[in-house]
């Protein structure tokens, strides 16, 4: 038969390798699906052919506040709003309609910015349901919607969460390019955007036929940037699907900005069907299904069947356990990317 190109074909291939239809494979279909998922998880975690480096962009988002009814007056963009009972401050980003605004909470008192807790991703001040919110410049007021089982009063965005949501297919994030590295206005780079100035100053050297001064200058410029600004640390866990960037969010970011993440993303086998033809994945899935088969039969070990056949599930289980161990060692020693060096 041709190389499997679908999950169903892959499953049937594994069962035929174990003896189907000549031998009855005593395993439930749900158990088979579980073992296939387990095989894919190990494959994606350790095999270099299972992931690809990619760059993902993400727009910094604001929070959404819903009002119980139309506001009195109109809030203006960039004005400070304050809650009457919570004494929480926020900054208006945009007004979607008379019953909804985009905003983010701030540590502002009147127009003075206090950045003491701008790094926190745990302490979050909130506006209360049902309280009156007033714009300090426009004088507009609105009563915050009272949340119910289907609708939230406030839906928090990146600026208030202080983390970015990451797709479940991402298994590693190696680098983050912040807005100032992409030419953004917030947190502008040193020397008034030295990238542009430095490029202009070295244009004359290209007439001499050498790019060495340019390359050396770029390296020196990067050294200056790393020395005086440094790169923010990032925190990320695959099981949280959240990227934390350790910067002062109120200074570094604003809604509408973009960041770029350098990440490792798993290859979707339903889209790129060649995954099902990977030889190691096939052998590992067969071993896992065989182990499940042995576990199912192990409680019937030593039972004599008609025709002089003895049921030996323990032997099947023992063989499968050894095959799984050998394949796990093989993928780590042969197919896993080497550990990257830490330079610093």
mmCIF file of C-alpha atoms in Angstrom:
data_model
loop_
_atom_site.group_PDB
_atom_site.id
_atom_site.type_symbol
_atom_site.label_atom_id
_atom_site.label_comp_id
_atom_site.label_asym_id
_atom_site.label_seq_id
_atom_site.Cartn_x
_atom_site.Cartn_y
_atom_site.Cartn_z
ATOM 1 C CA UNK A 1 0.000 0.000 0.000
ATOM 2 C CA UNK A 2 1.120 3.580 -0.624
ATOM 3 C CA UNK A 3 2.513 5.761 2.142
ATOM 4 C CA UNK A 4 -0.259 6.893 4.541
ATOM 5 C CA UNK A 5 -1.480 10.424 3.877
ATOM 6 C CA UNK A 6 -4.345 10.669 6.378
ATOM 7 C CA UNK A 7 -4.791 9.856 10.035
ATOM 8 C CA UNK A 8 -7.157 6.996 9.161
ATOM 9 C CA UNK A 9 -4.682 5.460 6.698
ATOM 10 C CA UNK A 10 -1.935 5.835 9.291
ATOM 11 C CA UNK A 11 -4.022 4.029 11.919
ATOM 12 C CA UNK A 12 -4.824 1.174 9.547
ATOM 13 C CA UNK A 13 -1.148 0.912 8.587
ATOM 14 C CA UNK A 14 -0.179 0.497 12.253
ATOM 15 C CA UNK A 15 -2.844 -2.150 12.851
ATOM 16 C CA UNK A 16 -1.766 -4.139 9.788
ATOM 17 C CA UNK A 17 1.801 -4.045 11.089
ATOM 18 C CA UNK A 18 0.513 -5.751 14.245
ATOM 19 C CA UNK A 19 -1.319 -8.471 12.321
ATOM 20 C CA UNK A 20 -4.717 -7.140 11.274
ATOM 21 C CA UNK A 21 -6.808 -8.721 9.754
ATOM 22 C CA UNK A 22 -5.060 -12.082 10.229
ATOM 23 C CA UNK A 23 -4.881 -11.558 14.001
ATOM 24 C CA UNK A 24 -7.573 -9.956 16.116
ATOM 25 C CA UNK A 25 -6.135 -6.825 17.763
ATOM 26 C CA UNK A 26 -7.873 -6.569 21.130
ATOM 27 C CA UNK A 27 -7.888 -2.810 21.511
ATOM 28 C CA UNK A 28 -10.673 -0.231 21.412
ATOM 29 C CA UNK A 29 -10.694 2.456 18.728
ATOM 30 C CA UNK A 30 -10.568 5.205 21.366
ATOM 31 C CA UNK A 31 -7.438 3.604 22.805
ATOM 32 C CA UNK A 32 -5.853 3.610 19.356
ATOM 33 C CA UNK A 33 -6.663 7.301 18.901
ATOM 34 C CA UNK A 34 -5.114 8.058 22.301
ATOM 35 C CA UNK A 35 -1.912 6.254 21.335
ATOM 36 C CA UNK A 36 -1.731 8.137 18.028
ATOM 37 C CA UNK A 37 -2.071 11.432 19.905
ATOM 38 C CA UNK A 38 0.677 10.317 22.286
ATOM 39 C CA UNK A 39 2.960 9.394 19.387
ATOM 40 C CA UNK A 40 2.415 12.776 17.742
ATOM 41 C CA UNK A 41 3.139 14.604 21.004
ATOM 42 C CA UNK A 42 6.492 12.858 21.432
ATOM 43 C CA UNK A 43 7.285 13.328 17.739
ATOM 44 C CA UNK A 44 6.583 17.059 17.924
ATOM 45 C CA UNK A 45 8.528 17.488 21.143
ATOM 46 C CA UNK A 46 11.773 15.807 20.072
ATOM 47 C CA UNK A 47 11.953 15.288 16.286
ATOM 48 C CA UNK A 48 13.523 18.105 14.266
ATOM 49 C CA UNK A 49 11.321 17.302 11.262
ATOM 50 C CA UNK A 50 8.159 17.946 13.299
ATOM 51 C CA UNK A 51 8.671 21.686 13.845
ATOM 52 C CA UNK A 52 9.557 24.708 11.747
ATOM 53 C CA UNK A 53 10.928 28.112 12.674
ATOM 54 C CA UNK A 54 8.432 30.853 11.939
ATOM 55 C CA UNK A 55 7.826 34.537 12.591
ATOM 56 C CA UNK A 56 4.413 35.546 13.880
ATOM 57 C CA UNK A 57 3.107 39.083 14.167
ATOM 58 C CA UNK A 58 0.681 40.150 16.845
ATOM 59 C CA UNK A 59 -1.165 43.427 17.298
ATOM 60 C CA UNK A 60 -1.282 44.836 20.824
ATOM 61 C CA UNK A 61 -4.934 44.972 21.837
ATOM 62 C CA UNK A 62 -6.935 47.166 24.190
ATOM 63 C CA UNK A 63 -9.735 46.135 26.536
ATOM 64 C CA UNK A 64 -13.428 46.567 25.757
ATOM 65 C CA UNK A 65 -15.883 48.160 28.198
ATOM 66 C CA UNK A 66 -19.630 47.759 27.723
ATOM 67 C CA UNK A 67 -22.137 50.195 29.160
ATOM 68 C CA UNK A 68 -25.623 49.367 30.379
ATOM 69 C CA UNK A 69 -27.079 52.103 28.150
ATOM 70 C CA UNK A 70 -25.970 54.892 25.852
ATOM 71 C CA UNK A 71 -23.406 57.215 27.406
ATOM 72 C CA UNK A 72 -24.181 60.780 28.352
ATOM 73 C CA UNK A 73 -21.923 62.756 26.053
ATOM 74 C CA UNK A 74 -19.072 61.310 24.011
ATOM 75 C CA UNK A 75 -15.728 60.115 25.327
ATOM 76 C CA UNK A 76 -12.706 61.366 23.417
ATOM 77 C CA UNK A 77 -9.691 59.359 22.363
ATOM 78 C CA UNK A 78 -6.691 59.404 24.729
ATOM 79 C CA UNK A 79 -8.619 60.996 27.578
ATOM 80 C CA UNK A 80 -8.469 59.651 31.125
ATOM 81 C CA UNK A 81 -11.554 57.968 32.574
ATOM 82 C CA UNK A 82 -12.125 57.245 36.259
ATOM 83 C CA UNK A 83 -14.519 54.911 38.063
ATOM 84 C CA UNK A 84 -16.698 56.553 40.708
ATOM 85 C CA UNK A 85 -16.549 53.674 43.218
ATOM 86 C CA UNK A 86 -13.415 51.707 42.273
ATOM 87 C CA UNK A 87 -11.299 54.847 41.702
ATOM 88 C CA UNK A 88 -9.713 52.978 38.804
ATOM 89 C CA UNK A 89 -8.168 55.035 36.018
ATOM 90 C CA UNK A 90 -8.055 54.186 32.350
ATOM 91 C CA UNK A 91 -7.200 55.711 28.997
ATOM 92 C CA UNK A 92 -9.687 55.716 26.136
ATOM 93 C CA UNK A 93 -8.334 54.265 22.901
ATOM 94 C CA UNK A 94 -11.435 54.518 20.717
ATOM 95 C CA UNK A 95 -15.212 54.697 20.948
ATOM 96 C CA UNK A 96 -16.916 51.909 19.007
ATOM 97 C CA UNK A 97 -20.442 53.230 19.621
ATOM 98 C CA UNK A 98 -22.493 54.874 22.370
ATOM 99 C CA UNK A 99 -22.494 51.689 24.476
ATOM 100 C CA UNK A 100 -18.900 50.513 24.088
ATOM 101 C CA UNK A 101 -15.350 51.896 24.286
ATOM 102 C CA UNK A 102 -11.846 50.543 23.826
ATOM 103 C CA UNK A 103 -9.529 51.380 26.728
ATOM 104 C CA UNK A 104 -6.776 50.141 29.011
ATOM 105 C CA UNK A 105 -6.370 50.683 32.739
ATOM 106 C CA UNK A 106 -3.521 52.897 33.870
ATOM 107 C CA UNK A 107 -1.721 53.998 36.989
ATOM 108 C CA UNK A 108 -2.543 57.571 36.104
ATOM 109 C CA UNK A 109 -3.855 60.081 38.560
ATOM 110 C CA UNK A 110 -5.291 62.982 36.579
ATOM 111 C CA UNK A 111 -2.616 63.339 33.878
ATOM 112 C CA UNK A 112 0.456 62.260 35.858
ATOM 113 C CA UNK A 113 1.758 58.792 34.991
ATOM 114 C CA UNK A 114 2.899 56.580 37.826
ATOM 115 C CA UNK A 115 4.772 53.547 36.516
ATOM 116 C CA UNK A 116 5.477 51.718 39.762
ATOM 117 C CA UNK A 117 3.418 48.650 38.906
ATOM 118 C CA UNK A 118 3.569 48.903 35.147
ATOM 119 C CA UNK A 119 5.456 45.594 35.055
ATOM 120 C CA UNK A 120 2.947 43.550 37.040
ATOM 121 C CA UNK A 121 1.035 40.754 35.349
ATOM 122 C CA UNK A 122 -0.829 39.720 38.492
ATOM 123 C CA UNK A 123 -2.114 42.884 40.195
ATOM 124 C CA UNK A 124 -4.856 44.241 37.951
ATOM 125 C CA UNK A 125 -7.116 47.098 38.967
ATOM 126 C CA UNK A 126 -10.589 46.797 37.530
ATOM 127 C CA UNK A 127 -13.683 48.868 37.003
ATOM 128 C CA UNK A 128 -16.694 47.590 38.927
ATOM 129 C CA UNK A 129 -19.899 46.390 37.328
ATOM 130 C CA UNK A 130 -22.606 49.033 37.565
ATOM 131 C CA UNK A 131 -20.330 51.919 38.526
ATOM 132 C CA UNK A 132 -20.331 55.273 36.743
ATOM 133 C CA UNK A 133 -17.282 56.078 34.625
ATOM 134 C CA UNK A 134 -16.484 59.721 33.861
ATOM 135 C CA UNK A 135 -14.186 61.220 31.222
ATOM 136 C CA UNK A 136 -11.923 63.884 32.721
ATOM 137 C CA UNK A 137 -11.734 65.959 29.548
ATOM 138 C CA UNK A 138 -15.095 65.433 27.876
ATOM 139 C CA UNK A 139 -17.182 65.103 31.036
ATOM 140 C CA UNK A 140 -19.009 62.191 29.402
ATOM 141 C CA UNK A 141 -20.403 59.530 31.727
ATOM 142 C CA UNK A 142 -21.490 55.938 31.337
ATOM 143 C CA UNK A 143 -22.707 53.175 33.643
ATOM 144 C CA UNK A 144 -20.694 49.976 33.332
ATOM 145 C CA UNK A 145 -22.735 46.981 32.224
ATOM 146 C CA UNK A 146 -23.457 44.322 34.852
ATOM 147 C CA UNK A 147 -22.004 41.032 33.647
ATOM 148 C CA UNK A 148 -24.242 38.000 33.236
ATOM 149 C CA UNK A 149 -23.826 34.391 32.166
ATOM 150 C CA UNK A 150 -23.437 35.280 28.486
ATOM 151 C CA UNK A 151 -21.874 38.758 28.370
ATOM 152 C CA UNK A 152 -18.927 40.277 30.213
ATOM 153 C CA UNK A 153 -18.864 43.895 31.254
ATOM 154 C CA UNK A 154 -15.163 44.155 30.427
ATOM 155 C CA UNK A 155 -13.132 42.001 28.039
ATOM 156 C CA UNK A 156 -9.462 42.482 28.806
ATOM 157 C CA UNK A 157 -6.867 42.931 26.076
ATOM 158 C CA UNK A 158 -3.096 42.640 26.030
ATOM 159 C CA UNK A 159 -2.476 46.004 27.697
ATOM 160 C CA UNK A 160 -4.353 44.939 30.824
ATOM 161 C CA UNK A 161 -3.425 41.264 30.778
ATOM 162 C CA UNK A 162 0.252 42.151 30.312
ATOM 163 C CA UNK A 163 0.780 39.019 28.260
ATOM 164 C CA UNK A 164 0.250 37.957 24.658
ATOM 165 C CA UNK A 165 -1.827 34.955 23.698
ATOM 166 C CA UNK A 166 0.093 32.320 21.728
ATOM 167 C CA UNK A 167 -1.324 29.621 19.477
ATOM 168 C CA UNK A 168 -1.331 26.063 20.836
ATOM 169 C CA UNK A 169 0.786 24.860 17.903
ATOM 170 C CA UNK A 170 3.764 26.888 19.173
ATOM 171 C CA UNK A 171 6.181 24.798 21.246
ATOM 172 C CA UNK A 172 8.932 27.369 21.729
ATOM 173 C CA UNK A 173 9.573 31.110 21.515
ATOM 174 C CA UNK A 174 13.185 32.109 21.059
ATOM 175 C CA UNK A 175 13.010 35.839 20.441
ATOM 176 C CA UNK A 176 10.656 38.811 20.453
ATOM 177 C CA UNK A 177 11.050 41.922 18.317
ATOM 178 C CA UNK A 178 9.481 44.868 20.112
ATOM 179 C CA UNK A 179 8.013 47.922 18.346
ATOM 180 C CA UNK A 180 11.189 50.016 18.617
ATOM 181 C CA UNK A 181 13.100 47.331 16.698
ATOM 182 C CA UNK A 182 10.621 47.562 13.872
ATOM 183 C CA UNK A 183 10.608 51.336 13.655
ATOM 184 C CA UNK A 184 7.801 52.014 16.133
ATOM 185 C CA UNK A 185 7.528 55.366 17.859
ATOM 186 C CA UNK A 186 7.216 54.104 21.417
ATOM 187 C CA UNK A 187 10.524 53.249 23.067
ATOM 188 C CA UNK A 188 12.430 54.685 20.103
ATOM 189 C CA UNK A 189 15.926 53.317 19.649
ATOM 190 C CA UNK A 190 19.014 55.202 20.805
ATOM 191 C CA UNK A 191 20.574 57.958 18.661
ATOM 192 C CA UNK A 192 17.219 58.964 17.141
ATOM 193 C CA UNK A 193 16.768 55.750 15.181
ATOM 194 C CA UNK A 194 20.437 55.001 14.474
ATOM 195 C CA UNK A 195 19.558 52.380 11.876
ATOM 196 C CA UNK A 196 18.575 55.016 9.333
ATOM 197 C CA UNK A 197 21.290 57.516 10.267
ATOM 198 C CA UNK A 198 24.029 54.912 10.235
ATOM 199 C CA UNK A 199 22.987 53.527 6.878
ATOM 200 C CA UNK A 200 23.062 57.014 5.384
ATOM 201 C CA UNK A 201 26.502 57.780 6.801
ATOM 202 C CA UNK A 202 27.991 54.639 5.256
ATOM 203 C CA UNK A 203 26.459 54.937 1.812
ATOM 204 C CA UNK A 204 29.647 56.534 0.489
ATOM 205 C CA UNK A 205 31.735 53.476 1.412
ATOM 206 C CA UNK A 206 29.836 51.318 -1.062
ATOM 207 C CA UNK A 207 31.545 53.190 -3.911
ATOM 208 C CA UNK A 208 34.841 51.702 -2.729
ATOM 209 C CA UNK A 209 33.604 48.174 -3.388
ATOM 210 C CA UNK A 210 33.665 46.874 0.190
ATOM 211 C CA UNK A 211 30.921 46.324 2.731
ATOM 212 C CA UNK A 212 33.314 45.505 5.582
ATOM 213 C CA UNK A 213 33.041 48.968 7.229
ATOM 214 C CA UNK A 214 29.268 48.715 7.052
ATOM 215 C CA UNK A 215 29.168 45.251 8.638
ATOM 216 C CA UNK A 216 31.595 46.243 11.391
ATOM 217 C CA UNK A 217 29.654 49.420 12.023
ATOM 218 C CA UNK A 218 26.382 47.528 12.294
ATOM 219 C CA UNK A 219 27.954 45.166 14.829
ATOM 220 C CA UNK A 220 29.214 48.108 16.860
ATOM 221 C CA UNK A 221 25.809 49.751 16.702
ATOM 222 C CA UNK A 222 24.143 46.571 17.962
ATOM 223 C CA UNK A 223 26.676 46.414 20.792
ATOM 224 C CA UNK A 224 25.779 49.971 21.804
ATOM 225 C CA UNK A 225 22.093 49.169 21.683
ATOM 226 C CA UNK A 226 22.511 46.018 23.784
ATOM 227 C CA UNK A 227 24.693 47.901 26.275
ATOM 228 C CA UNK A 228 22.478 50.925 26.828
ATOM 229 C CA UNK A 229 19.068 49.359 26.258
ATOM 230 C CA UNK A 230 19.483 45.609 26.443
ATOM 231 C CA UNK A 231 16.847 43.147 25.378
ATOM 232 C CA UNK A 232 13.840 42.497 27.595
ATOM 233 C CA UNK A 233 13.530 39.063 29.095
ATOM 234 C CA UNK A 234 10.563 36.943 28.097
ATOM 235 C CA UNK A 235 8.721 34.221 29.992
ATOM 236 C CA UNK A 236 6.704 31.572 28.260
ATOM 237 C CA UNK A 237 5.292 28.142 28.998
ATOM 238 C CA UNK A 238 3.753 25.841 26.432
ATOM 239 C CA UNK A 239 1.050 24.788 28.866
ATOM 240 C CA UNK A 240 -0.065 28.391 29.477
ATOM 241 C CA UNK A 241 0.053 29.618 25.857
ATOM 242 C CA UNK A 242 0.961 33.048 27.189
ATOM 243 C CA UNK A 243 4.023 35.126 26.381
ATOM 244 C CA UNK A 244 5.100 37.485 29.163
ATOM 245 C CA UNK A 245 7.421 40.334 28.178
ATOM 246 C CA UNK A 246 9.183 41.905 31.147
ATOM 247 C CA UNK A 247 8.948 45.578 30.251
ATOM 248 C CA UNK A 248 6.956 48.519 31.523
ATOM 249 C CA UNK A 249 3.897 48.046 29.367
ATOM 250 C CA UNK A 250 2.587 51.584 29.767
ATOM 251 C CA UNK A 251 5.859 52.965 28.431
ATOM 252 C CA UNK A 252 6.777 50.331 25.850
ATOM 253 C CA UNK A 253 3.425 49.468 24.302
ATOM 254 C CA UNK A 254 0.222 51.073 23.180
ATOM 255 C CA UNK A 255 -2.797 49.512 21.450
ATOM 256 C CA UNK A 256 -2.353 49.106 17.729
ATOM 257 C CA UNK A 257 1.387 48.463 17.869
ATOM 258 C CA UNK A 258 2.785 45.231 16.487
ATOM 259 C CA UNK A 259 5.316 42.779 17.852
ATOM 260 C CA UNK A 260 6.995 39.905 16.033
ATOM 261 C CA UNK A 261 7.734 36.574 17.717
ATOM 262 C CA UNK A 262 10.412 34.175 16.507
ATOM 263 C CA UNK A 263 8.938 30.791 17.345
ATOM 264 C CA UNK A 264 9.004 27.067 16.707
ATOM 265 C CA UNK A 265 5.665 25.787 15.464
ATOM 266 C CA UNK A 266 4.570 22.195 15.007
ATOM 267 C CA UNK A 267 3.732 21.008 11.509
ATOM 268 C CA UNK A 268 0.061 20.125 11.141
ATOM 269 C CA UNK A 269 -0.116 16.570 9.724
ATOM 270 C CA UNK A 270 -3.607 17.199 8.357
ATOM 271 C CA UNK A 271 -2.190 19.998 6.195
ATOM 272 C CA UNK A 272 1.258 18.590 5.448
ATOM 273 C CA UNK A 273 0.388 14.922 5.016
ATOM 274 C CA UNK A 274 3.989 13.766 4.514
ATOM 275 C CA UNK A 275 4.194 13.671 8.315
ATOM 276 C CA UNK A 276 2.239 10.405 8.306
ATOM 277 C CA UNK A 277 5.005 8.836 6.220
ATOM 278 C CA UNK A 278 7.772 9.562 8.734
ATOM 279 C CA UNK A 279 9.442 6.236 9.468
ATOM 280 C CA UNK A 280 10.214 6.913 13.133
ATOM 281 C CA UNK A 281 6.669 8.116 13.810
ATOM 282 C CA UNK A 282 5.263 4.963 12.227
ATOM 283 C CA UNK A 283 7.435 2.645 14.313
ATOM 284 C CA UNK A 284 6.730 4.568 17.513
ATOM 285 C CA UNK A 285 2.962 4.558 16.975
ATOM 286 C CA UNK A 286 3.059 0.805 16.291
ATOM 287 C CA UNK A 287 5.007 0.235 19.512
ATOM 288 C CA UNK A 288 2.545 2.313 21.550
ATOM 289 C CA UNK A 289 -0.471 0.485 20.129
ATOM 290 C CA UNK A 290 1.270 -2.826 20.754
ATOM 291 C CA UNK A 291 1.905 -1.820 24.362
ATOM 292 C CA UNK A 292 -1.764 -0.934 24.802
ATOM 293 C CA UNK A 293 -2.704 -4.290 23.307
ATOM 294 C CA UNK A 294 -0.397 -6.052 25.747
ATOM 295 C CA UNK A 295 -1.836 -4.127 28.688
ATOM 296 C CA UNK A 296 -5.352 -5.141 27.660
ATOM 297 C CA UNK A 297 -4.373 -8.817 27.460
ATOM 298 C CA UNK A 298 -2.043 -8.933 30.455
ATOM 299 C CA UNK A 299 -4.821 -9.839 32.887
ATOM 300 C CA UNK A 300 -5.525 -12.966 30.797
ATOM 301 C CA UNK A 301 -1.917 -14.184 30.823
ATOM 302 C CA UNK A 302 -1.402 -17.945 30.719
ATOM 303 C CA UNK A 303 -4.945 -18.831 29.647
ATOM 304 C CA UNK A 304 -5.109 -21.848 27.303
ATOM 305 C CA UNK A 305 -7.316 -21.408 24.253
ATOM 306 C CA UNK A 306 -8.790 -24.098 21.969
ATOM 307 C CA UNK A 307 -6.255 -25.594 19.579
ATOM 308 C CA UNK A 308 -3.400 -25.549 22.069
ATOM 309 C CA UNK A 309 -2.866 -21.773 21.863
ATOM 310 C CA UNK A 310 -1.787 -19.968 25.033
ATOM 311 C CA UNK A 311 -2.674 -16.299 25.505
ATOM 312 C CA UNK A 312 0.437 -14.395 26.633
ATOM 313 C CA UNK A 313 -0.349 -10.692 27.000
ATOM 314 C CA UNK A 314 2.558 -10.157 29.399
ATOM 315 C CA UNK A 315 5.068 -11.078 26.700
ATOM 316 C CA UNK A 316 3.477 -8.657 24.239
ATOM 317 C CA UNK A 317 3.611 -5.937 26.896
ATOM 318 C CA UNK A 318 7.262 -6.648 27.738
ATOM 319 C CA UNK A 319 8.326 -6.556 24.090
ATOM 320 C CA UNK A 320 6.394 -3.334 23.459
ATOM 321 C CA UNK A 321 7.875 -1.607 26.510
ATOM 322 C CA UNK A 322 11.380 -2.350 25.252
ATOM 323 C CA UNK A 323 10.519 -1.119 21.754
ATOM 324 C CA UNK A 324 9.124 2.134 23.161
ATOM 325 C CA UNK A 325 12.262 2.698 25.263
ATOM 326 C CA UNK A 326 14.532 2.037 22.287
ATOM 327 C CA UNK A 327 12.606 4.410 20.036
ATOM 328 C CA UNK A 328 12.537 7.167 22.664
ATOM 329 C CA UNK A 329 16.299 6.869 22.998
ATOM 330 C CA UNK A 330 16.698 6.869 19.218
ATOM 331 C CA UNK A 331 14.736 10.081 18.691
ATOM 332 C CA UNK A 332 16.734 11.889 21.381
ATOM 333 C CA UNK A 333 20.117 10.704 20.125
ATOM 334 C CA UNK A 334 19.487 10.853 16.377
ATOM 335 C CA UNK A 335 16.626 13.196 15.540
ATOM 336 C CA UNK A 336 16.670 15.834 18.281
ATOM 337 C CA UNK A 337 18.258 19.224 17.639
ATOM 338 C CA UNK A 338 21.417 19.784 19.718
ATOM 339 C CA UNK A 339 21.177 22.128 22.669
ATOM 340 C CA UNK A 340 21.949 25.714 21.657
ATOM 341 C CA UNK A 341 24.977 27.421 23.118
ATOM 342 C CA UNK A 342 24.422 30.287 25.532
ATOM 343 C CA UNK A 343 26.606 33.249 24.593
ATOM 344 C CA UNK A 344 26.960 36.131 27.002
#
